Structure formats: C-alpha cells, structure tokens
Amino acid sequence: MVCKACKNKPVIRLTNNNKGLCKSCFIKYFEQKTKKTISKYKLVDKKDHIGVACSGGKDSTAVLYLIHKIFGKRPDIKITAIAVDEGIKGYRPEHLKYLKKFCKELKVNLKIVSFKEEFGKSLDQIIKKGMYPCSICGVLRRSLLNRYSLKLKCTKLVTGHNLDDEAQSILMNQLKNNVKVSARLGPLTGVVKDNKFVPRIKPFYLLTEKEVKAYSFLMGYKEDLGECPYADIAFRNDVRSMLNEFENKHEGTKHSVVLSFLEVLPLLKNKYRKGPSINYCSRCKEPCSKESCKVCDLVKELKLKV
Amino acid sequence: MKVYIERERKYKNVDGKTINDILSKLKLNPTTVLVAVNNELVTEDYKLKKTDKVKIISVMSGG
C-alpha cells in the first residue's frame, strides 16, 4: 500500500474508503475535514466566544489545538479552555498537569473547576460499591461545563467527541429506546434553544477515534497518560466493542451509522421541538425535561453540596 | 519478535511476516489499535524486518 495522494509510505489506512495516507497527507486530510465539518454544519459564528472542554486527553488536546489554529488569529473570536477535575486519584492530576502546560504554550486561558469545590466531594469520595460512576460523573461534569461556559460568557462549547463516540451514542439510545435523547445529538447539540444552555459543537464529528489518535501521535502529543479507572464499567463499552467487531468485519459500519443518522436527525429535532415547552427545575431553576433536573436529583441522592 | 503492548505496559513474544499477522496472533482488532514500527506509524500490510521495534497503541480514549 502507498499514499493515495503522493505515493509515499502510508501511516494509516482509512477504513471508509480503503485509502492509505502518508504523514503529511493525513495531517492535511484531518485538518481539512475538521474545517469542513465546522463550515458545513455552521458550528462557529462571527464574534463567538468558544469554550473548549478539555480533559488533557488526546481528543480534547487535538481539538483545542485545531480550534486555536483555525480561529486563534481572528480578532472577533475568543477561545477559553475549560477543564473539570472530577477528583480521580492517579488519573486526572497527570492529565491536568499536561493540559496546563499545553494551554500555556498555546497562550490560551484555562479555567479548571472541581467536583470537590462545587459539590463538596471528589468522584472517588462519591462512588460506592454498586454505583455506575460514568453516569454520575457524566451528569455532574456536563452540568459544570455548562455552568462555567455561561459564567465565562462562552457562546459555544467545543467537545472532542468523534465519529466513534457518536455512533456509540446513537446505538445506545436505540438499544435503550431513548430516541428523544438522540434528537439532542449531532455536530451541533440540542433541540430547543434556551439562554441557560450553551450549544455544544463537535468539530471531530466525522473523524474516527483511530484517526484522532493517529493525529495526536503524529503531532507529538503526550501519550500513555492512562485510562480512567472507572471506564470499563460503562454500558458504552459493550456497544463500543460490538461496533468495533462489526467495523472489522464490515468496514465503514461506523460511518454508515452516523451518516444515516444525520439523514433523519432534522426530522427528529423537528418532532421534539414541537413537543411540550421546556421545564425548569423546581430546585435550581435550570432547564430540564422533568420537574427536577438530574443534577439536583444526584445532589439529593448522594448528599452533595449545592 | 518482542512486541510492546502499550495498554498492558508489557512485551509479548509474537512472530509474523506482517503487522496483520501480529495483530491476528494477538487477537487484536485492527480498528482499535495503531501500530508504530521504530516509532513511526505503519499500515497493517507493513512487512516486518528482524530489527524492527513494534509498539501497539490502543486508540481508546482515556475518558
């Protein structure tokens, strides 16, 4: 196999079209695809203040780098990195250390917020036997990212979600009969606009996890900072394995799942936009779909600080 | 040939003519890994030499 574009030695084979690409052609392809996704789905507007949700992992490091590369010189656009320290011993501190250094090099402001300060307990202190850490962490983390995006007056919040993440979410919602939740997915999230929600955007929406990892490797981002000790417990892991098995046997499966979903997404958004008007949590007044929001339910259940 | 599995942080002895052979013997799904030979990424059809240093990198996010 040779690079399809220049006949040099390939570093990766793209499974959706069986095309090999060398280092420089792959980097060009990756960056162009990110730019095309931003432009096709109108992810960034003039005068946006872009918050970038960062963990110090490869996906968010790569997305922060590219957002800065694409928009860093635009005088009308501001960029701020936002990180959540959940309090996972032996895992998050190393990532945050790397992130601080990375942001300093890029000259991007970084805001770090923590579970301990906001909810009174770290994730390690919250999690007890029999609990599902990822669902608890996900709710609290999303809430803090939205809360601090609003505080910092961000108009968009970038996440490093890739095509694999999206294909998994689509399938998970199908398997759990949660189609309404799928309506919130897509490169630009949300169904109903509300001043208390900062729209989340996914510039890596059409790039696979393998492509993101390859880009990070080739760009020299720090590797092997370890995996979250709670990651294996998630239902997502089963769906991820199933999709990877399918992808290996039937190349292009993940692209097909996401591209076919994009065909029906406008219909889904339209259907649920017409639904009952948005509720506000009876406790914290944040927008939600029920009488109280998931964060307040967790705060009550886990006896956390408000 | 000694192959370094980054996720497990250990070496395994595996023989094969290509990266595809190595992945197949280790029962690893090519969708889920990148392979670096002498610290440069290669595709699965890469033909291995005796002196090559092979590293298998998991593509999964840390979370």
mmCIF file of C-alpha atoms in Angstrom:
data_model
loop_
_atom_site.group_PDB
_atom_site.id
_atom_site.type_symbol
_atom_site.label_atom_id
_atom_site.label_comp_id
_atom_site.label_asym_id
_atom_site.label_seq_id
_atom_site.Cartn_x
_atom_site.Cartn_y
_atom_site.Cartn_z
ATOM 1 C CA MET A 1 0.000 0.000 0.000
ATOM 2 C CA VAL A 2 1.177 3.543 -0.795
ATOM 3 C CA CYS A 3 -0.207 7.006 -0.014
ATOM 4 C CA LYS A 4 -3.133 7.574 -2.344
ATOM 5 C CA ALA A 5 -2.214 11.234 -2.754
ATOM 6 C CA CYS A 6 1.605 11.259 -3.141
ATOM 7 C CA LYS A 7 2.727 7.554 -3.277
ATOM 8 C CA ASN A 8 4.866 7.911 -0.103
ATOM 9 C CA LYS A 9 4.876 5.389 2.742
ATOM 10 C CA PRO A 10 1.425 5.348 4.393
ATOM 11 C CA VAL A 11 0.879 5.788 8.152
ATOM 12 C CA ILE A 12 -2.824 4.919 8.154
ATOM 13 C CA ARG A 13 -5.486 3.249 6.056
ATOM 14 C CA LEU A 14 -8.878 4.951 6.144
ATOM 15 C CA THR A 15 -11.462 2.211 6.555
ATOM 16 C CA ASN A 16 -14.387 4.060 4.982
ATOM 17 C CA ASN A 17 -12.652 4.218 1.580
ATOM 18 C CA ASN A 18 -9.645 1.839 1.893
ATOM 19 C CA LYS A 19 -7.283 4.746 1.195
ATOM 20 C CA GLY A 20 -3.722 4.876 2.570
ATOM 21 C CA LEU A 21 -2.233 8.250 3.521
ATOM 22 C CA CYS A 22 1.313 9.301 4.444
ATOM 23 C CA LYS A 23 2.058 11.517 7.457
ATOM 24 C CA SER A 24 1.792 14.915 5.758
ATOM 25 C CA CYS A 25 -1.218 13.958 3.581
ATOM 26 C CA PHE A 26 -3.019 12.507 6.619
ATOM 27 C CA ILE A 27 -2.435 15.655 8.719
ATOM 28 C CA LYS A 28 -3.720 17.753 5.801
ATOM 29 C CA TYR A 29 -6.763 15.458 5.392
ATOM 30 C CA PHE A 30 -7.525 15.557 9.142
ATOM 31 C CA GLU A 31 -7.307 19.340 9.434
ATOM 32 C CA GLN A 32 -9.319 19.910 6.249
ATOM 33 C CA LYS A 33 -12.042 17.531 7.396
ATOM 34 C CA THR A 34 -12.271 19.389 10.732
ATOM 35 C CA LYS A 35 -12.564 22.739 8.920
ATOM 36 C CA LYS A 36 -15.173 21.318 6.518
ATOM 37 C CA THR A 37 -17.258 19.977 9.431
ATOM 38 C CA ILE A 38 -17.143 23.392 11.153
ATOM 39 C CA SER A 39 -18.164 25.139 7.958
ATOM 40 C CA LYS A 40 -20.767 22.592 6.693
ATOM 41 C CA TYR A 41 -22.691 22.491 9.973
ATOM 42 C CA LYS A 42 -22.095 26.199 10.757
ATOM 43 C CA LEU A 43 -20.548 25.352 14.119
ATOM 44 C CA VAL A 44 -18.825 28.707 14.684
ATOM 45 C CA ASP A 45 -20.243 32.187 14.100
ATOM 46 C CA LYS A 46 -18.652 35.621 13.990
ATOM 47 C CA LYS A 47 -17.891 37.060 17.450
ATOM 48 C CA ASP A 48 -18.239 33.666 19.137
ATOM 49 C CA HIS A 49 -16.520 33.095 22.462
ATOM 50 C CA ILE A 50 -15.518 29.450 22.112
ATOM 51 C CA GLY A 51 -15.159 27.436 25.281
ATOM 52 C CA VAL A 52 -13.217 24.217 24.719
ATOM 53 C CA ALA A 53 -13.979 21.372 27.119
ATOM 54 C CA CYS A 54 -10.561 19.881 27.881
ATOM 55 C CA SER A 55 -9.512 16.837 29.860
ATOM 56 C CA GLY A 56 -5.847 16.675 28.912
ATOM 57 C CA GLY A 57 -6.583 13.550 26.843
ATOM 58 C CA LYS A 58 -5.842 13.177 23.146
ATOM 59 C CA ASP A 59 -9.239 14.166 21.732
ATOM 60 C CA SER A 60 -9.641 17.428 23.587
ATOM 61 C CA THR A 61 -5.946 18.335 23.221
ATOM 62 C CA ALA A 62 -6.217 17.869 19.454
ATOM 63 C CA VAL A 63 -9.489 19.802 19.218
ATOM 64 C CA LEU A 64 -8.094 22.672 21.317
ATOM 65 C CA TYR A 65 -5.008 22.831 19.107
ATOM 66 C CA LEU A 66 -7.076 22.925 15.917
ATOM 67 C CA ILE A 67 -9.645 25.435 17.190
ATOM 68 C CA HIS A 68 -6.707 27.655 18.139
ATOM 69 C CA LYS A 69 -5.045 27.066 14.755
ATOM 70 C CA ILE A 70 -8.221 27.883 12.816
ATOM 71 C CA PHE A 71 -9.613 30.752 14.919
ATOM 72 C CA GLY A 72 -6.698 31.892 17.111
ATOM 73 C CA LYS A 73 -5.824 34.849 14.879
ATOM 74 C CA ARG A 74 -9.414 36.030 14.406
ATOM 75 C CA PRO A 75 -9.796 39.277 16.416
ATOM 76 C CA ASP A 76 -13.561 38.781 16.811
ATOM 77 C CA ILE A 77 -13.271 35.258 18.270
ATOM 78 C CA LYS A 78 -12.190 34.435 21.816
ATOM 79 C CA ILE A 79 -11.065 30.970 22.989
ATOM 80 C CA THR A 80 -11.060 29.653 26.573
ATOM 81 C CA ALA A 81 -10.213 26.119 27.684
ATOM 82 C CA ILE A 82 -12.398 24.702 30.478
ATOM 83 C CA ALA A 83 -11.426 21.583 32.444
ATOM 84 C CA VAL A 84 -13.248 19.638 35.131
ATOM 85 C CA ASP A 85 -11.250 17.978 37.891
ATOM 86 C CA GLU A 86 -13.554 15.166 38.999
ATOM 87 C CA GLY A 87 -11.082 14.036 41.634
ATOM 88 C CA ILE A 88 -9.889 10.686 40.283
ATOM 89 C CA LYS A 89 -6.696 9.798 42.098
ATOM 90 C CA GLY A 90 -3.821 8.586 39.945
ATOM 91 C CA TYR A 91 -5.546 9.671 36.741
ATOM 92 C CA ARG A 92 -6.767 13.256 36.452
ATOM 93 C CA PRO A 93 -3.854 15.156 38.091
ATOM 94 C CA GLU A 94 -1.409 13.948 35.432
ATOM 95 C CA HIS A 95 -3.805 14.980 32.631
ATOM 96 C CA LEU A 96 -4.362 18.425 34.146
ATOM 97 C CA LYS A 97 -0.635 18.989 34.546
ATOM 98 C CA TYR A 98 -0.175 18.266 30.855
ATOM 99 C CA LEU A 99 -3.159 20.459 29.926
ATOM 100 C CA LYS A 100 -1.814 23.445 31.888
ATOM 101 C CA LYS A 101 1.493 23.197 30.028
ATOM 102 C CA PHE A 102 -0.267 22.810 26.664
ATOM 103 C CA CYS A 103 -2.516 25.859 27.245
ATOM 104 C CA LYS A 104 0.477 27.926 28.354
ATOM 105 C CA GLU A 105 2.298 27.067 25.125
ATOM 106 C CA LEU A 106 -0.760 27.987 23.030
ATOM 107 C CA LYS A 107 -1.382 31.099 25.157
ATOM 108 C CA VAL A 108 -4.986 30.044 25.765
ATOM 109 C CA ASN A 109 -6.724 30.874 29.057
ATOM 110 C CA LEU A 110 -7.599 27.796 31.112
ATOM 111 C CA LYS A 111 -10.333 27.566 33.752
ATOM 112 C CA ILE A 112 -10.268 24.479 35.997
ATOM 113 C CA VAL A 113 -13.313 23.659 38.125
ATOM 114 C CA SER A 114 -13.568 20.733 40.513
ATOM 115 C CA PHE A 115 -16.241 18.406 41.902
ATOM 116 C CA LYS A 116 -14.720 18.872 45.350
ATOM 117 C CA GLU A 117 -15.215 22.659 45.304
ATOM 118 C CA GLU A 118 -18.568 22.640 43.528
ATOM 119 C CA PHE A 119 -20.244 19.585 45.071
ATOM 120 C CA GLY A 120 -18.213 19.137 48.269
ATOM 121 C CA LYS A 121 -16.875 15.684 47.291
ATOM 122 C CA SER A 122 -14.497 14.244 44.698
ATOM 123 C CA LEU A 123 -15.711 11.440 42.391
ATOM 124 C CA ASP A 124 -13.571 8.974 44.368
ATOM 125 C CA GLN A 125 -15.445 10.029 47.522
ATOM 126 C CA ILE A 126 -18.852 9.858 45.819
ATOM 127 C CA ILE A 127 -18.527 6.420 44.231
ATOM 128 C CA LYS A 128 -19.516 3.462 46.336
ATOM 129 C CA LYS A 129 -19.942 -0.227 45.504
ATOM 130 C CA GLY A 130 -22.764 -0.926 43.063
ATOM 131 C CA MET A 131 -22.843 2.593 41.573
ATOM 132 C CA TYR A 132 -22.317 3.447 37.899
ATOM 133 C CA PRO A 133 -19.518 6.049 38.000
ATOM 134 C CA CYS A 134 -19.755 7.098 34.339
ATOM 135 C CA SER A 135 -23.425 8.101 34.533
ATOM 136 C CA ILE A 136 -22.870 10.100 37.744
ATOM 137 C CA CYS A 137 -19.642 11.694 36.501
ATOM 138 C CA GLY A 138 -21.200 12.494 33.101
ATOM 139 C CA VAL A 139 -24.185 14.363 34.590
ATOM 140 C CA LEU A 140 -22.078 16.371 37.050
ATOM 141 C CA ARG A 141 -19.344 17.114 34.517
ATOM 142 C CA ARG A 142 -21.787 18.277 31.808
ATOM 143 C CA SER A 143 -23.541 20.480 34.339
ATOM 144 C CA LEU A 144 -20.292 22.160 35.445
ATOM 145 C CA LEU A 145 -19.158 22.674 31.866
ATOM 146 C CA ASN A 146 -22.440 24.371 31.009
ATOM 147 C CA ARG A 147 -22.474 26.414 34.235
ATOM 148 C CA TYR A 148 -18.932 27.702 33.703
ATOM 149 C CA SER A 149 -19.430 28.289 29.980
ATOM 150 C CA LEU A 150 -22.298 30.603 30.962
ATOM 151 C CA LYS A 151 -20.247 32.291 33.702
ATOM 152 C CA LEU A 152 -17.406 32.906 31.275
ATOM 153 C CA LYS A 153 -19.926 34.144 28.660
ATOM 154 C CA CYS A 154 -18.994 31.456 26.124
ATOM 155 C CA THR A 155 -21.396 31.270 23.176
ATOM 156 C CA LYS A 156 -20.285 27.749 22.105
ATOM 157 C CA LEU A 157 -18.716 24.835 23.912
ATOM 158 C CA VAL A 158 -16.421 22.608 21.840
ATOM 159 C CA THR A 159 -16.057 18.957 22.762
ATOM 160 C CA GLY A 160 -13.627 16.396 21.345
ATOM 161 C CA HIS A 161 -16.380 13.882 20.511
ATOM 162 C CA ASN A 162 -15.541 11.844 17.428
ATOM 163 C CA LEU A 163 -17.402 9.593 14.998
ATOM 164 C CA ASP A 164 -16.982 6.528 17.240
ATOM 165 C CA ASP A 165 -18.482 8.377 20.238
ATOM 166 C CA GLU A 166 -21.447 9.480 18.149
ATOM 167 C CA ALA A 167 -22.053 6.031 16.606
ATOM 168 C CA GLN A 168 -21.994 4.552 20.135
ATOM 169 C CA SER A 169 -24.454 7.162 21.466
ATOM 170 C CA ILE A 170 -26.846 6.587 18.566
ATOM 171 C CA LEU A 171 -26.829 2.817 19.122
ATOM 172 C CA MET A 172 -27.058 3.116 22.916
ATOM 173 C CA ASN A 173 -30.156 5.290 22.571
ATOM 174 C CA GLN A 174 -31.683 2.783 20.141
ATOM 175 C CA LEU A 175 -30.958 -0.132 22.482
ATOM 176 C CA LYS A 176 -32.485 1.732 25.434
ATOM 177 C CA ASN A 177 -35.428 3.097 23.422
ATOM 178 C CA ASN A 178 -34.220 6.665 24.021
ATOM 179 C CA VAL A 179 -34.837 8.181 20.600
ATOM 180 C CA LYS A 180 -35.781 11.508 22.172
ATOM 181 C CA VAL A 181 -32.255 11.735 23.613
ATOM 182 C CA SER A 182 -30.827 11.040 20.148
ATOM 183 C CA ALA A 183 -32.589 14.183 18.910
ATOM 184 C CA ARG A 184 -30.116 16.191 21.005
ATOM 185 C CA LEU A 185 -27.120 14.608 19.225
ATOM 186 C CA GLY A 186 -25.454 15.791 16.009
ATOM 187 C CA PRO A 187 -22.488 18.076 15.283
ATOM 188 C CA LEU A 188 -24.372 20.934 16.973
ATOM 189 C CA THR A 189 -26.206 19.607 20.011
ATOM 190 C CA GLY A 190 -29.587 20.497 21.443
ATOM 191 C CA VAL A 191 -33.177 20.630 20.235
ATOM 192 C CA VAL A 192 -34.608 23.721 21.926
ATOM 193 C CA LYS A 193 -32.652 26.969 22.284
ATOM 194 C CA ASP A 194 -32.507 28.329 25.820
ATOM 195 C CA ASN A 195 -30.398 31.131 27.292
ATOM 196 C CA LYS A 196 -29.255 28.746 30.032
ATOM 197 C CA PHE A 197 -27.853 26.175 27.591
ATOM 198 C CA VAL A 198 -24.571 26.811 25.795
ATOM 199 C CA PRO A 199 -24.712 24.913 22.464
ATOM 200 C CA ARG A 200 -22.062 22.186 22.285
ATOM 201 C CA ILE A 201 -20.226 21.688 18.994
ATOM 202 C CA LYS A 202 -18.207 18.710 17.753
ATOM 203 C CA PRO A 203 -15.584 19.581 15.109
ATOM 204 C CA PHE A 204 -14.346 15.923 15.047
ATOM 205 C CA TYR A 205 -17.840 14.609 14.349
ATOM 206 C CA LEU A 206 -16.817 12.878 11.096
ATOM 207 C CA LEU A 207 -13.370 11.664 12.191
ATOM 208 C CA THR A 208 -12.881 8.231 13.739
ATOM 209 C CA GLU A 209 -11.281 7.618 17.121
ATOM 210 C CA LYS A 210 -8.385 5.920 15.314
ATOM 211 C CA GLU A 211 -7.864 8.990 13.119
ATOM 212 C CA VAL A 212 -7.875 11.294 16.179
ATOM 213 C CA LYS A 213 -5.355 9.056 17.939
ATOM 214 C CA ALA A 214 -3.159 8.926 14.819
ATOM 215 C CA TYR A 215 -3.267 12.729 14.516
ATOM 216 C CA SER A 216 -2.311 13.109 18.205
ATOM 217 C CA PHE A 217 0.555 10.641 17.787
ATOM 218 C CA LEU A 218 1.871 12.370 14.668
ATOM 219 C CA MET A 219 1.586 15.808 16.285
ATOM 220 C CA GLY A 220 3.641 14.526 19.223
ATOM 221 C CA TYR A 221 1.020 14.999 21.959
ATOM 222 C CA LYS A 222 1.865 13.215 25.158
ATOM 223 C CA GLU A 223 0.687 9.612 25.086
ATOM 224 C CA ASP A 224 0.009 6.954 27.612
ATOM 225 C CA LEU A 225 -1.336 9.074 30.446
ATOM 226 C CA GLY A 226 -3.500 6.081 31.303
ATOM 227 C CA GLU A 227 -7.199 5.341 31.090
ATOM 228 C CA CYS A 228 -9.894 6.344 33.542
ATOM 229 C CA PRO A 229 -10.084 3.594 36.219
ATOM 230 C CA TYR A 230 -13.888 3.733 36.005
ATOM 231 C CA ALA A 231 -14.104 3.440 32.177
ATOM 232 C CA ASP A 232 -14.631 -0.330 31.951
ATOM 233 C CA ILE A 233 -17.883 -0.269 33.877
ATOM 234 C CA ALA A 234 -19.867 1.624 31.274
ATOM 235 C CA PHE A 235 -22.645 0.201 29.094
ATOM 236 C CA ARG A 236 -20.928 2.230 26.384
ATOM 237 C CA ASN A 237 -18.031 -0.228 26.494
ATOM 238 C CA ASP A 238 -20.241 -3.107 25.336
ATOM 239 C CA VAL A 239 -21.614 -1.010 22.488
ATOM 240 C CA ARG A 240 -18.096 0.126 21.571
ATOM 241 C CA SER A 241 -16.895 -3.496 21.375
ATOM 242 C CA MET A 242 -19.904 -4.508 19.291
ATOM 243 C CA LEU A 243 -19.345 -1.658 16.831
ATOM 244 C CA ASN A 244 -15.612 -2.392 16.580
ATOM 245 C CA GLU A 245 -16.309 -6.061 15.837
ATOM 246 C CA PHE A 246 -18.722 -5.012 13.109
ATOM 247 C CA GLU A 247 -16.303 -2.426 11.719
ATOM 248 C CA ASN A 248 -13.609 -5.102 11.448
ATOM 249 C CA LYS A 249 -15.894 -7.462 9.555
ATOM 250 C CA HIS A 250 -17.795 -4.828 7.558
ATOM 251 C CA GLU A 251 -15.609 -1.757 7.051
ATOM 252 C CA GLY A 252 -17.430 1.552 7.045
ATOM 253 C CA THR A 253 -20.074 0.456 9.575
ATOM 254 C CA LYS A 254 -19.468 3.356 11.963
ATOM 255 C CA HIS A 255 -19.621 5.909 9.145
ATOM 256 C CA SER A 256 -22.866 4.324 7.952
ATOM 257 C CA VAL A 257 -24.418 4.523 11.436
ATOM 258 C CA VAL A 258 -23.575 8.234 11.741
ATOM 259 C CA LEU A 259 -24.318 9.267 8.156
ATOM 260 C CA SER A 260 -27.700 7.514 8.107
ATOM 261 C CA PHE A 261 -28.494 9.116 11.481
ATOM 262 C CA LEU A 262 -27.675 12.552 10.017
ATOM 263 C CA GLU A 263 -30.336 11.902 7.357
ATOM 264 C CA VAL A 264 -33.082 11.504 9.955
ATOM 265 C CA LEU A 265 -31.748 13.961 12.554
ATOM 266 C CA PRO A 266 -33.590 17.033 11.156
ATOM 267 C CA LEU A 267 -36.863 15.059 11.380
ATOM 268 C CA LEU A 268 -36.121 14.057 14.979
ATOM 269 C CA LYS A 269 -35.193 17.614 16.014
ATOM 270 C CA ASN A 270 -38.350 18.908 14.357
ATOM 271 C CA LYS A 271 -40.556 16.333 16.079
ATOM 272 C CA TYR A 272 -39.221 17.049 19.575
ATOM 273 C CA ARG A 273 -39.016 20.816 19.042
ATOM 274 C CA LYS A 274 -42.789 20.772 18.655
ATOM 275 C CA GLY A 275 -43.219 18.846 21.899
ATOM 276 C CA PRO A 276 -44.211 20.285 25.277
ATOM 277 C CA SER A 277 -42.406 23.515 26.218
ATOM 278 C CA ILE A 278 -39.194 23.312 28.239
ATOM 279 C CA ASN A 279 -39.436 22.820 32.034
ATOM 280 C CA TYR A 280 -37.307 24.496 34.682
ATOM 281 C CA CYS A 281 -36.020 22.564 37.663
ATOM 282 C CA SER A 282 -38.111 23.302 40.767
ATOM 283 C CA ARG A 283 -34.914 23.447 42.863
ATOM 284 C CA CYS A 284 -32.174 25.134 40.812
ATOM 285 C CA LYS A 285 -34.302 26.691 38.003
ATOM 286 C CA GLU A 286 -32.052 25.163 35.312
ATOM 287 C CA PRO A 287 -33.821 23.961 32.146
ATOM 288 C CA CYS A 288 -34.715 20.263 32.186
ATOM 289 C CA SER A 289 -37.274 17.802 30.859
ATOM 290 C CA LYS A 290 -38.833 16.761 34.196
ATOM 291 C CA GLU A 291 -39.859 18.522 37.411
ATOM 292 C CA SER A 292 -36.311 18.448 38.774
ATOM 293 C CA CYS A 293 -33.025 18.189 36.894
ATOM 294 C CA LYS A 294 -30.685 15.190 37.026
ATOM 295 C CA VAL A 295 -28.020 17.206 38.866
ATOM 296 C CA CYS A 296 -30.398 18.152 41.687
ATOM 297 C CA ASP A 297 -31.606 14.539 41.870
ATOM 298 C CA LEU A 298 -27.994 13.372 42.250
ATOM 299 C CA VAL A 299 -27.131 16.125 44.736
ATOM 300 C CA LYS A 300 -30.061 14.983 46.903
ATOM 301 C CA GLU A 301 -29.391 11.254 46.484
ATOM 302 C CA LEU A 302 -25.649 11.476 47.102
ATOM 303 C CA LYS A 303 -25.909 14.173 49.778
ATOM 304 C CA LEU A 304 -23.685 16.590 47.879
ATOM 305 C CA LYS A 305 -23.198 20.321 48.371
ATOM 306 C CA VAL A 306 -25.381 22.549 46.131
ATOM 307 C CA MET B 1 9.883 -10.847 17.908
ATOM 308 C CA LYS B 2 9.181 -8.775 21.025
ATOM 309 C CA VAL B 3 6.093 -6.578 20.648
ATOM 310 C CA TYR B 4 5.302 -3.846 23.170
ATOM 311 C CA ILE B 5 1.594 -3.587 24.090
ATOM 312 C CA GLU B 6 1.207 -0.067 25.408
ATOM 313 C CA ARG B 7 -2.148 -0.588 27.119
ATOM 314 C CA GLU B 8 -0.877 -3.535 29.137
ATOM 315 C CA ARG B 9 2.548 -1.928 29.564
ATOM 316 C CA LYS B 10 4.302 -5.176 28.716
ATOM 317 C CA TYR B 11 6.157 -7.047 25.971
ATOM 318 C CA LYS B 12 4.875 -10.197 24.275
ATOM 319 C CA ASN B 13 6.733 -12.594 22.008
ATOM 320 C CA VAL B 14 4.937 -12.898 18.678
ATOM 321 C CA ASP B 15 6.161 -13.908 15.239
ATOM 322 C CA GLY B 16 4.740 -12.855 11.914
ATOM 323 C CA LYS B 17 5.647 -11.532 8.484
ATOM 324 C CA THR B 18 3.345 -8.534 8.602
ATOM 325 C CA ILE B 19 1.551 -6.360 11.161
ATOM 326 C CA ASN B 20 -1.658 -8.147 10.162
ATOM 327 C CA ASP B 21 -0.091 -11.460 11.273
ATOM 328 C CA ILE B 22 0.947 -9.965 14.627
ATOM 329 C CA LEU B 23 -2.499 -8.476 15.306
ATOM 330 C CA SER B 24 -4.170 -11.692 14.300
ATOM 331 C CA LYS B 25 -1.963 -13.774 16.632
ATOM 332 C CA LEU B 26 -2.590 -11.354 19.493
ATOM 333 C CA LYS B 27 -6.331 -11.444 18.671
ATOM 334 C CA LEU B 28 -6.399 -7.659 18.391
ATOM 335 C CA ASN B 29 -8.977 -5.870 16.274
ATOM 336 C CA PRO B 30 -7.112 -3.539 13.828
ATOM 337 C CA THR B 31 -9.917 -0.968 14.239
ATOM 338 C CA THR B 32 -8.949 -0.476 17.875
ATOM 339 C CA VAL B 33 -5.183 -0.061 17.581
ATOM 340 C CA LEU B 34 -2.440 1.881 15.861
ATOM 341 C CA VAL B 35 0.897 0.219 15.245
ATOM 342 C CA ALA B 36 4.224 2.022 15.369
ATOM 343 C CA VAL B 37 7.360 0.414 13.977
ATOM 344 C CA ASN B 38 10.561 2.120 15.121
ATOM 345 C CA ASN B 39 8.284 4.871 16.453
ATOM 346 C CA GLU B 40 6.637 5.564 13.073
ATOM 347 C CA LEU B 41 3.030 4.642 12.304
ATOM 348 C CA VAL B 42 2.544 1.914 9.714
ATOM 349 C CA THR B 43 -0.391 0.243 7.995
ATOM 350 C CA GLU B 44 -1.369 -3.385 8.610
ATOM 351 C CA ASP B 45 0.281 -4.650 5.403
ATOM 352 C CA TYR B 46 3.752 -3.481 6.559
ATOM 353 C CA LYS B 47 6.347 -6.238 6.077
ATOM 354 C CA LEU B 48 8.378 -6.719 9.249
ATOM 355 C CA LYS B 49 12.165 -6.870 9.468
ATOM 356 C CA LYS B 50 14.053 -8.697 12.206
ATOM 357 C CA THR B 51 15.411 -5.486 13.729
ATOM 358 C CA ASP B 52 12.040 -3.690 13.839
ATOM 359 C CA LYS B 53 10.732 -2.440 17.183
ATOM 360 C CA VAL B 54 6.960 -2.848 17.246
ATOM 361 C CA LYS B 55 4.610 -0.938 19.558
ATOM 362 C CA ILE B 56 0.850 -1.472 19.667
ATOM 363 C CA ILE B 57 -1.148 1.572 20.775
ATOM 364 C CA SER B 58 -4.782 1.393 21.856
ATOM 365 C CA VAL B 59 -6.920 4.106 20.251
ATOM 366 C CA MET B 60 -9.482 4.158 23.052
ATOM 367 C CA SER B 61 -9.997 7.458 24.871
ATOM 368 C CA GLY B 62 -8.930 7.737 28.444
ATOM 369 C CA GLY B 63 -12.324 9.177 29.382
#
